[in-house]
PDB file of C-alpha atoms in Angstrom:
ATOM      1  CA  MET A   1       0.000   0.000   0.000  1.00 47.00           C
ATOM      2  CA  SER A   2       1.318   3.461  -0.887  1.00 74.00           C
ATOM      3  CA  PHE A   3       2.044   5.976   1.840  1.00 87.00           C
ATOM      4  CA  ASP A   4      -0.901   8.406   2.112  1.00 94.00           C
ATOM      5  CA  PRO A   5       0.118  11.420   4.249  1.00 96.00           C
ATOM      6  CA  LEU A   6      -3.382  12.850   4.691  1.00 96.00           C
ATOM      7  CA  ALA A   7      -4.770   9.455   5.705  1.00 96.00           C
ATOM      8  CA  ILE A   8      -1.922   9.129   8.230  1.00 96.00           C
ATOM      9  CA  LEU A   9      -2.748  12.515   9.772  1.00 97.00           C
ATOM     10  CA  LYS A  10      -6.477  11.835   9.937  1.00 96.00           C
ATOM     11  CA  GLY A  11      -5.958   8.322  11.269  1.00 96.00           C
ATOM     12  CA  ASN A  12      -3.663   9.459  14.060  1.00 96.00           C
ATOM     13  CA  GLY A  13      -6.058  12.308  14.848  1.00 95.00           C
ATOM     14  CA  GLY A  14      -8.563   9.781  16.113  1.00 94.00           C
ATOM     15  CA  LYS A  15      -6.103   7.895  18.324  1.00 97.00           C
ATOM     16  CA  GLY A  16      -5.195   8.276  21.968  1.00 96.00           C
ATOM     17  CA  ASP A  17      -1.906  10.101  22.451  1.00 96.00           C
ATOM     18  CA  SER A  18       0.079   7.002  23.402  1.00 96.00           C
ATOM     19  CA  GLU A  19      -0.991   5.362  20.133  1.00 97.00           C
ATOM     20  CA  VAL A  20       0.168   8.256  17.933  1.00 97.00           C
ATOM     21  CA  ASN A  21       3.086   7.097  15.790  1.00 96.00           C
ATOM     22  CA  ILE A  22       5.522  10.010  15.878  1.00 98.00           C
ATOM     23  CA  LEU A  23       7.567   8.774  12.927  1.00 98.00           C
ATOM     24  CA  ASN A  24       4.543   8.208  10.679  1.00 97.00           C
ATOM     25  CA  VAL A  25       3.074  11.613  11.496  1.00 98.00           C
ATOM     26  CA  ALA A  26       6.364  13.514  11.165  1.00 98.00           C
ATOM     27  CA  MET A  27       6.988  11.730   7.863  1.00 97.00           C
ATOM     28  CA  ALA A  28       3.459  12.563   6.708  1.00 97.00           C
ATOM     29  CA  PHE A  29       3.933  16.266   7.446  1.00 97.00           C
ATOM     30  CA  SER A  30       7.210  16.164   5.554  1.00 97.00           C
ATOM     31  CA  ALA A  31       5.880  14.156   2.610  1.00 96.00           C
ATOM     32  CA  LEU A  32       3.113  16.719   2.040  1.00 96.00           C
ATOM     33  CA  ALA A  33       5.858  19.209   1.233  1.00 93.00           C
ATOM     34  CA  HIS A  34       7.401  16.729  -1.251  1.00 94.00           C
ATOM     35  CA  PRO A  35       4.590  15.438  -3.498  1.00 91.00           C
ATOM     36  CA  GLY A  36       5.433  12.117  -5.145  1.00 90.00           C
ATOM     37  CA  ILE A  37       8.316  11.348  -2.777  1.00 92.00           C
ATOM     38  CA  ASN A  38       9.046   7.665  -2.156  1.00 92.00           C
ATOM     39  CA  ALA A  39       8.778   7.492   1.633  1.00 95.00           C
ATOM     40  CA  ASP A  40       9.792   3.823   1.810  1.00 95.00           C
ATOM     41  CA  ARG A  41      13.518   4.481   1.716  1.00 95.00           C
ATOM     42  CA  TYR A  42      13.216   6.924   4.631  1.00 97.00           C
ATOM     43  CA  PHE A  43      11.253   4.439   6.705  1.00 97.00           C
ATOM     44  CA  ASN A  44      13.802   1.761   5.813  1.00 97.00           C
ATOM     45  CA  HIS A  45      16.617   4.052   6.916  1.00 98.00           C
ATOM     46  CA  VAL A  46      15.011   4.655  10.303  1.00 98.00           C
ATOM     47  CA  SER A  47      14.302   0.930  10.741  1.00 98.00           C
ATOM     48  CA  LYS A  48      17.970   0.197  10.070  1.00 98.00           C
ATOM     49  CA  LEU A  49      18.983   2.862  12.587  1.00 98.00           C
ATOM     50  CA  ALA A  50      16.887   1.138  15.248  1.00 98.00           C
ATOM     51  CA  ALA A  51      18.291  -2.301  14.407  1.00 98.00           C
ATOM     52  CA  ASP A  52      21.858  -0.989  14.476  1.00 98.00           C
ATOM     53  CA  VAL A  53      21.345   0.863  17.765  1.00 98.00           C
ATOM     54  CA  SER A  54      19.952  -2.296  19.343  1.00 98.00           C
ATOM     55  CA  ALA A  55      22.911  -4.328  18.057  1.00 98.00           C
ATOM     56  CA  ARG A  56      25.377  -1.723  19.322  1.00 98.00           C
ATOM     57  CA  HIS A  57      23.761  -1.780  22.755  1.00 98.00           C
ATOM     58  CA  ALA A  58      23.959  -5.585  22.886  1.00 98.00           C
ATOM     59  CA  ALA A  59      27.647  -5.398  21.947  1.00 98.00           C
ATOM     60  CA  LEU A  60      28.322  -2.872  24.713  1.00 98.00           C
ATOM     61  CA  ILE A  61      26.661  -5.089  27.314  1.00 97.00           C
ATOM     62  CA  GLU A  62      28.510  -8.150  26.049  1.00 97.00           C
ATOM     63  CA  ALA A  63      31.771  -6.203  26.359  1.00 97.00           C
ATOM     64  CA  GLY A  64      31.055  -5.542  30.042  1.00 97.00           C
ATOM     65  CA  ALA A  65      29.217  -2.226  30.076  1.00 95.00           C
ATOM     66  CA  ALA A  66      26.604  -1.767  32.758  1.00 93.00           C
ATOM     67  CA  ASP A  67      23.052  -2.198  31.452  1.00 94.00           C
ATOM     68  CA  ASP A  68      21.937   1.313  32.325  1.00 95.00           C
ATOM     69  CA  ALA A  69      20.659   4.503  30.726  1.00 97.00           C
ATOM     70  CA  GLY A  70      24.227   5.484  29.906  1.00 97.00           C
ATOM     71  CA  ALA A  71      24.740   2.389  27.753  1.00 97.00           C
ATOM     72  CA  GLN A  72      21.476   3.007  25.933  1.00 98.00           C
ATOM     73  CA  LEU A  73      22.426   6.612  25.230  1.00 98.00           C
ATOM     74  CA  ALA A  74      25.931   5.545  24.157  1.00 98.00           C
ATOM     75  CA  ALA A  75      24.390   3.204  21.583  1.00 98.00           C
ATOM     76  CA  LEU A  76      22.110   5.933  20.242  1.00 98.00           C
ATOM     77  CA  LYS A  77      25.002   8.387  20.044  1.00 98.00           C
ATOM     78  CA  HIS A  78      27.326   5.930  18.339  1.00 98.00           C
ATOM     79  CA  ILE A  79      24.922   5.148  15.502  1.00 98.00           C
ATOM     80  CA  LEU A  80      23.053   8.421  14.952  1.00 98.00           C
ATOM     81  CA  ALA A  81      25.641  11.052  15.835  1.00 98.00           C
ATOM     82  CA  ASP A  82      29.042   9.383  15.392  1.00 98.00           C
ATOM     83  CA  ARG A  83      28.381   7.025  12.481  1.00 98.00           C
ATOM     84  CA  GLU A  84      25.536   8.709  10.606  1.00 98.00           C
ATOM     85  CA  GLY A  85      26.553  12.283  11.419  1.00 97.00           C
ATOM     86  CA  TYR A  86      23.187  13.604  12.615  1.00 98.00           C
ATOM     87  CA  ALA A  87      23.821  17.039  14.109  1.00 97.00           C
ATOM     88  CA  GLY A  88      22.286  20.430  14.693  1.00 97.00           C
ATOM     89  CA  ASP A  89      22.413  22.966  11.887  1.00 96.00           C
ATOM     90  CA  ASP A  90      24.001  26.002  13.521  1.00 93.00           C
ATOM     91  CA  GLU A  91      24.774  27.750  10.254  1.00 94.00           C
ATOM     92  CA  ARG A  92      21.208  27.841   8.876  1.00 94.00           C
ATOM     93  CA  TYR A  93      19.131  27.197  11.979  1.00 92.00           C
ATOM     94  CA  ASP A  94      15.978  28.905  10.649  1.00 91.00           C
ATOM     95  CA  ASP A  95      16.053  27.074   7.317  1.00 94.00           C
ATOM     96  CA  LEU A  96      12.698  25.301   6.828  1.00 94.00           C
ATOM     97  CA  GLN A  97      14.607  22.147   5.868  1.00 95.00           C
ATOM     98  CA  ASN A  98      15.638  21.762   9.508  1.00 97.00           C
ATOM     99  CA  ALA A  99      12.021  21.098  10.540  1.00 96.00           C
ATOM    100  CA  ASP A 100      11.348  18.803   7.561  1.00 97.00           C
ATOM    101  CA  LEU A 101      12.086  15.173   8.512  1.00 98.00           C
ATOM    102  CA  ILE A 102      12.767  14.004   4.971  1.00 98.00           C
ATOM    103  CA  ARG A 103      15.304  16.780   4.388  1.00 97.00           C
ATOM    104  CA  VAL A 104      16.819  16.196   7.838  1.00 98.00           C
ATOM    105  CA  ILE A 105      17.445  12.563   6.885  1.00 98.00           C
ATOM    106  CA  ASP A 106      18.834  13.613   3.497  1.00 98.00           C
ATOM    107  CA  ARG A 107      21.165  16.212   4.997  1.00 97.00           C
ATOM    108  CA  ARG A 108      21.794  14.654   8.424  1.00 98.00           C
ATOM    109  CA  LYS A 109      21.159  18.115   9.857  1.00 97.00           C
ATOM    110  CA  GLY A 110      18.206  19.598  11.679  1.00 97.00           C
ATOM    111  CA  MET A 111      16.834  21.628  14.547  1.00 97.00           C
ATOM    112  CA  PRO A 112      16.451  20.246  18.086  1.00 97.00           C
ATOM    113  CA  ILE A 113      12.821  19.100  17.788  1.00 97.00           C
ATOM    114  CA  THR A 114      13.319  17.205  14.512  1.00 97.00           C
ATOM    115  CA  LEU A 115      16.432  15.444  15.751  1.00 98.00           C
ATOM    116  CA  CYS A 116      14.657  14.594  19.011  1.00 98.00           C
ATOM    117  CA  VAL A 117      11.766  12.995  17.117  1.00 98.00           C
ATOM    118  CA  LEU A 118      14.274  10.747  15.364  1.00 98.00           C
ATOM    119  CA  TYR A 119      16.152   9.818  18.551  1.00 98.00           C
ATOM    120  CA  ILE A 120      12.978   9.257  20.543  1.00 98.00           C
ATOM    121  CA  TYR A 121      11.429   7.028  17.895  1.00 98.00           C
ATOM    122  CA  VAL A 122      14.592   4.951  17.457  1.00 98.00           C
ATOM    123  CA  GLY A 123      15.044   4.607  21.224  1.00 98.00           C
ATOM    124  CA  ARG A 124      11.468   3.490  21.686  1.00 98.00           C
ATOM    125  CA  LYS A 125      11.815   0.954  18.859  1.00 98.00           C
ATOM    126  CA  CYS A 126      14.620  -0.542  20.940  1.00 98.00           C
ATOM    127  CA  GLY A 127      12.159  -0.865  23.829  1.00 98.00           C
ATOM    128  CA  TRP A 128      13.614   1.977  25.866  1.00 98.00           C
ATOM    129  CA  THR A 129      11.941   4.812  27.756  1.00 98.00           C
ATOM    130  CA  VAL A 130      12.792   7.952  25.804  1.00 98.00           C
ATOM    131  CA  GLU A 131      10.740  11.139  26.146  1.00 97.00           C
ATOM    132  CA  GLY A 132      10.780  14.664  24.804  1.00 97.00           C
ATOM    133  CA  LEU A 133      11.092  17.652  27.131  1.00 96.00           C
ATOM    134  CA  ASN A 134       9.345  20.819  26.002  1.00 91.00           C
ATOM    135  CA  PHE A 135      12.173  22.982  27.292  1.00 90.00           C
ATOM    136  CA  PRO A 136      11.726  26.692  26.450  1.00 88.00           C
ATOM    137  CA  GLY A 137      13.599  27.639  23.332  1.00 85.00           C
ATOM    138  CA  HIS A 138      15.384  24.302  22.896  1.00 92.00           C
ATOM    139  CA  PHE A 139      13.675  20.916  22.756  1.00 95.00           C
ATOM    140  CA  LEU A 140      15.512  18.172  24.651  1.00 97.00           C
ATOM    141  CA  ALA A 141      15.236  14.415  25.153  1.00 98.00           C
ATOM    142  CA  ARG A 142      15.456  12.224  28.232  1.00 98.00           C
ATOM    143  CA  ILE A 143      16.263   8.540  28.529  1.00 98.00           C
ATOM    144  CA  GLU A 144      15.440   6.558  31.665  1.00 97.00           C
ATOM    145  CA  HIS A 145      16.398   3.080  32.816  1.00 96.00           C
ATOM    146  CA  ALA A 146      16.709   1.383  36.193  1.00 89.00           C
ATOM    147  CA  GLY A 147      15.905   4.574  38.072  1.00 87.00           C
ATOM    148  CA  VAL A 148      18.505   6.709  36.273  1.00 92.00           C
ATOM    149  CA  ARG A 149      17.451   9.611  34.045  1.00 95.00           C
ATOM    150  CA  LEU A 150      19.734  11.363  31.571  1.00 98.00           C
ATOM    151  CA  ILE A 151      18.688  14.546  29.791  1.00 97.00           C
ATOM    152  CA  PHE A 152      20.524  14.879  26.492  1.00 98.00           C
ATOM    153  CA  ASP A 153      20.680  17.177  23.499  1.00 97.00           C
ATOM    154  CA  PRO A 154      20.689  15.538  20.033  1.00 97.00           C
ATOM    155  CA  PHE A 155      21.463  18.952  18.559  1.00 97.00           C
ATOM    156  CA  ARG A 156      24.825  18.805  20.359  1.00 95.00           C
ATOM    157  CA  ALA A 157      25.792  15.191  19.596  1.00 93.00           C
ATOM    158  CA  CYS A 158      23.913  13.796  22.619  1.00 96.00           C
ATOM    159  CA  GLU A 159      25.597  16.032  25.181  1.00 96.00           C
ATOM    160  CA  VAL A 160      24.251  15.128  28.641  1.00 97.00           C
ATOM    161  CA  LEU A 161      22.896  18.180  30.458  1.00 95.00           C
ATOM    162  CA  GLU A 162      23.034  18.395  34.248  1.00 94.00           C
ATOM    163  CA  ALA A 163      21.243  21.041  36.334  1.00 91.00           C
ATOM    164  CA  PRO A 164      23.891  23.813  35.911  1.00 91.00           C
ATOM    165  CA  ALA A 165      23.806  23.522  32.106  1.00 91.00           C
ATOM    166  CA  LEU A 166      20.005  23.421  32.097  1.00 91.00           C
ATOM    167  CA  ARG A 167      19.895  26.475  34.348  1.00 91.00           C
ATOM    168  CA  GLN A 168      22.189  28.372  31.990  1.00 90.00           C
ATOM    169  CA  LEU A 169      20.075  27.313  29.022  1.00 90.00           C
ATOM    170  CA  ILE A 170      16.910  28.710  30.592  1.00 89.00           C
ATOM    171  CA  LYS A 171      18.697  31.955  31.490  1.00 89.00           C
ATOM    172  CA  ASP A 172      19.870  32.301  27.894  1.00 88.00           C
ATOM    173  CA  VAL A 173      16.248  32.040  26.743  1.00 84.00           C
ATOM    174  CA  ARG A 174      14.293  33.754  29.538  1.00 87.00           C
ATOM    175  CA  GLY A 175      16.814  36.164  31.021  1.00 88.00           C
ATOM    176  CA  PRO A 176      19.294  36.213  33.937  1.00 88.00           C
ATOM    177  CA  ASN A 177      16.618  35.891  36.633  1.00 83.00           C
ATOM    178  CA  ALA A 178      14.956  32.814  35.155  1.00 83.00           C
ATOM    179  CA  GLU A 179      15.153  29.553  37.095  1.00 88.00           C
ATOM    180  CA  LEU A 180      14.344  25.935  36.356  1.00 85.00           C
ATOM    181  CA  LEU A 181      10.735  24.916  36.945  1.00 83.00           C
ATOM    182  CA  ALA A 182       9.359  21.453  37.565  1.00 85.00           C
ATOM    183  CA  ASP A 183       7.157  21.801  34.481  1.00 87.00           C
ATOM    184  CA  TYR A 184      10.230  21.847  32.254  1.00 88.00           C
ATOM    185  CA  TYR A 185      10.890  18.223  33.237  1.00 91.00           C
ATOM    186  CA  ARG A 186       7.375  17.058  32.347  1.00 93.00           C
ATOM    187  CA  PRO A 187       7.450  14.546  29.475  1.00 95.00           C
ATOM    188  CA  CYS A 188       5.975  16.011  26.327  1.00 95.00           C
ATOM    189  CA  SER A 189       3.028  14.176  24.799  1.00 97.00           C
ATOM    190  CA  ASN A 190       3.366  12.807  21.287  1.00 97.00           C
ATOM    191  CA  ARG A 191       0.925  15.389  19.910  1.00 97.00           C
ATOM    192  CA  GLU A 192       2.648  18.249  21.718  1.00 96.00           C
ATOM    193  CA  MET A 193       5.946  17.168  20.195  1.00 97.00           C
ATOM    194  CA  LEU A 194       4.543  16.968  16.679  1.00 98.00           C
ATOM    195  CA  LEU A 195       2.718  20.287  17.023  1.00 97.00           C
ATOM    196  CA  ARG A 196       5.922  21.950  18.187  1.00 95.00           C
ATOM    197  CA  LEU A 197       7.672  20.479  15.143  1.00 96.00           C
ATOM    198  CA  GLN A 198       5.094  21.945  12.753  1.00 97.00           C
ATOM    199  CA  ASN A 199       4.905  25.239  14.638  1.00 96.00           C
ATOM    200  CA  ASN A 200       8.478  25.882  13.549  1.00 94.00           C
ATOM    201  CA  ILE A 201       7.394  25.658   9.923  1.00 95.00           C
ATOM    202  CA  LYS A 202       4.216  27.682  10.476  1.00 96.00           C
ATOM    203  CA  LEU A 203       6.044  30.515  12.245  1.00 95.00           C
ATOM    204  CA  ARG A 204       8.745  30.746   9.595  1.00 94.00           C
ATOM    205  CA  MET A 205       6.102  30.895   6.867  1.00 96.00           C
ATOM    206  CA  ILE A 206       4.325  33.698   8.730  1.00 96.00           C
ATOM    207  CA  GLU A 207       7.621  35.560   9.118  1.00 95.00           C
ATOM    208  CA  GLY A 208       8.052  35.256   5.343  1.00 94.00           C
ATOM    209  CA  GLU A 209       4.432  36.437   4.834  1.00 96.00           C
ATOM    210  CA  ASP A 210       3.496  33.124   3.238  1.00 97.00           C
ATOM    211  CA  TYR A 211       0.086  33.136   4.904  1.00 97.00           C
ATOM    212  CA  LYS A 212      -1.402  30.624   2.490  1.00 97.00           C
ATOM    213  CA  GLY A 213       1.361  28.146   3.266  1.00 96.00           C
ATOM    214  CA  ALA A 214       1.026  28.769   6.996  1.00 97.00           C
ATOM    215  CA  LEU A 215      -2.737  28.179   6.801  1.00 98.00           C
ATOM    216  CA  GLN A 216      -2.191  24.897   4.968  1.00 97.00           C
ATOM    217  CA  CYS A 217       0.247  23.895   7.705  1.00 97.00           C
ATOM    218  CA  VAL A 218      -2.339  24.662  10.399  1.00 98.00           C
ATOM    219  CA  GLU A 219      -5.031  22.703   8.568  1.00 97.00           C
ATOM    220  CA  TRP A 220      -2.735  19.664   8.474  1.00 97.00           C
ATOM    221  CA  MET A 221      -1.972  20.113  12.171  1.00 98.00           C
ATOM    222  CA  ARG A 222      -5.695  20.162  12.931  1.00 97.00           C
ATOM    223  CA  MET A 223      -6.099  16.782  11.220  1.00 97.00           C
ATOM    224  CA  MET A 224      -3.591  15.278  13.639  1.00 97.00           C
ATOM    225  CA  ALA A 225      -4.793  17.225  16.704  1.00 97.00           C
ATOM    226  CA  PRO A 226      -8.524  17.884  16.134  1.00 96.00           C
ATOM    227  CA  ASP A 227      -9.186  18.551  19.819  1.00 95.00           C
ATOM    228  CA  ASP A 228      -6.520  21.247  20.222  1.00 96.00           C
ATOM    229  CA  TYR A 229      -8.600  24.433  20.483  1.00 96.00           C
ATOM    230  CA  ARG A 230      -5.504  26.655  20.130  1.00 96.00           C
ATOM    231  CA  LEU A 231      -5.250  25.759  16.458  1.00 97.00           C
ATOM    232  CA  LEU A 232      -8.648  27.352  15.877  1.00 97.00           C
ATOM    233  CA  LEU A 233      -7.184  30.754  16.724  1.00 96.00           C
ATOM    234  CA  ASP A 234      -4.292  30.198  14.324  1.00 97.00           C
ATOM    235  CA  ALA A 235      -6.739  29.132  11.639  1.00 97.00           C
ATOM    236  CA  GLY A 236      -8.990  32.145  12.244  1.00 96.00           C
ATOM    237  CA  VAL A 237      -6.112  34.604  11.971  1.00 96.00           C
ATOM    238  CA  LEU A 238      -4.712  32.972   8.844  1.00 97.00           C
ATOM    239  CA  TYR A 239      -8.093  32.654   7.145  1.00 97.00           C
ATOM    240  CA  ALA A 240      -8.456  36.398   7.720  1.00 95.00           C
ATOM    241  CA  LYS A 241      -4.946  37.046   6.381  1.00 95.00           C
ATOM    242  CA  THR A 242      -5.821  35.160   3.190  1.00 96.00           C
ATOM    243  CA  GLY A 243      -9.105  37.028   2.685  1.00 94.00           C
ATOM    244  CA  GLN A 244     -11.433  34.233   3.802  1.00 95.00           C
ATOM    245  CA  GLY A 245     -13.729  36.100   6.158  1.00 93.00           C
ATOM    246  CA  SER A 246     -16.456  33.516   6.679  1.00 94.00           C
ATOM    247  CA  PRO A 247     -14.127  30.613   7.573  1.00 96.00           C
ATOM    248  CA  ALA A 248     -12.158  33.009   9.785  1.00 96.00           C
ATOM    249  CA  ALA A 249     -15.309  33.967  11.702  1.00 95.00           C
ATOM    250  CA  ALA A 250     -16.384  30.333  12.064  1.00 96.00           C
ATOM    251  CA  ALA A 251     -12.973  29.295  13.421  1.00 97.00           C
ATOM    252  CA  LEU A 252     -12.906  32.182  15.914  1.00 96.00           C
ATOM    253  CA  GLU A 253     -16.461  31.488  17.078  1.00 96.00           C
ATOM    254  CA  GLU A 254     -15.520  27.873  17.834  1.00 97.00           C
ATOM    255  CA  TYR A 255     -12.318  29.006  19.536  1.00 97.00           C
ATOM    256  CA  ILE A 256     -14.296  31.383  21.793  1.00 96.00           C
ATOM    257  CA  MET A 257     -16.621  28.536  22.784  1.00 96.00           C
ATOM    258  CA  ARG A 258     -13.725  26.240  23.667  1.00 96.00           C
ATOM    259  CA  ALA A 259     -10.994  28.521  25.073  1.00 95.00           C
ATOM    260  CA  PRO A 260     -10.877  28.230  28.890  1.00 94.00           C
ATOM    261  CA  ASP A 261      -9.122  31.558  29.546  1.00 92.00           C
ATOM    262  CA  ALA A 262     -11.367  34.659  29.661  1.00 93.00           C
ATOM    263  CA  ARG A 263      -8.611  36.981  28.438  1.00 92.00           C
ATOM    264  CA  ASP A 264      -7.972  34.778  25.408  1.00 92.00           C
ATOM    265  CA  ARG A 265     -11.691  34.780  24.658  1.00 93.00           C
ATOM    266  CA  ARG A 266     -11.876  38.594  24.867  1.00 94.00           C
ATOM    267  CA  ASP A 267      -9.004  39.006  22.418  1.00 93.00           C
ATOM    268  CA  ALA A 268     -10.654  36.593  20.004  1.00 94.00           C
ATOM    269  CA  GLU A 269     -14.028  38.319  20.388  1.00 94.00           C
ATOM    270  CA  ARG A 270     -12.446  41.650  19.453  1.00 94.00           C
ATOM    271  CA  MET A 271     -10.904  40.079  16.372  1.00 92.00           C
ATOM    272  CA  LEU A 272     -14.180  38.387  15.499  1.00 93.00           C
ATOM    273  CA  ARG A 273     -16.059  41.712  15.639  1.00 92.00           C
ATOM    274  CA  GLU A 274     -13.550  43.254  13.244  1.00 90.00           C
ATOM    275  CA  ILE A 275     -13.964  40.366  10.796  1.00 90.00           C
ATOM    276  CA  GLN A 276     -17.742  40.403  11.050  1.00 87.00           C
ATOM    277  CA  GLY A 277     -17.643  44.119  10.264  1.00 84.00           C
ATOM    278  CA  THR A 278     -16.077  43.323   6.919  1.00 84.00           C
ATOM    279  CA  LEU A 279     -18.741  40.740   6.101  1.00 78.00           C
ATOM    280  CA  THR A 280     -21.763  43.026   6.500  1.00 63.00           C
TER     281      THR A 280
END
């Protein structure tokens, strides 16, 4: 059966979060930007990565390494970073290719979230507990085994980050008075991770005033996360930006019904009134 990106997004949209296949969805988002692409070779590549990581881990244990989180991370690092050369793209960080899984695999370069998706999927295929951390400004991954947790950065060749480095990272993003919060250590859900991945593309399209492209991105995101009310606001704004007043009003009306925060609702109501004024 051929790979159908839209069917993948819609199918995962109806699943519980734990059942969402992060590789399939990330590949679907990417394939939509590359019509006619043969996705099989990319899936085969990732399957081989997982098999090779598992074999490397077994070899480490056979050689006398302790069967702990460190050995699991060492196996991931050896195959993905050291052998395959996956690394962060410092030179062209904001390039859309860095949030596009197919181009990340082609180039072996990406942004933190895209690289984390790859590491997390491969680690989980090996049967390990690997999660994403929605750290402000820089997505991270965490691997856990036998009571030991290691936070690591695929963008920096799997560098392990202890509290001082994490504290400096948050200060770099939020300012010198910022401190670590417990929420930063909360595992990111599969949908949150995939939405953050696509948000990078959406925001860069908006910055480039490609509102039509950004709207298409949001519509694809809504297929995968139909219950995320926040996407309704994005859709409303972008429908308005592309001259589609009626769909914009409908999206904002639904957002107002579903948004739990009164201030958010007031802002949307003000925008809705402006749009409705153009429709009369």
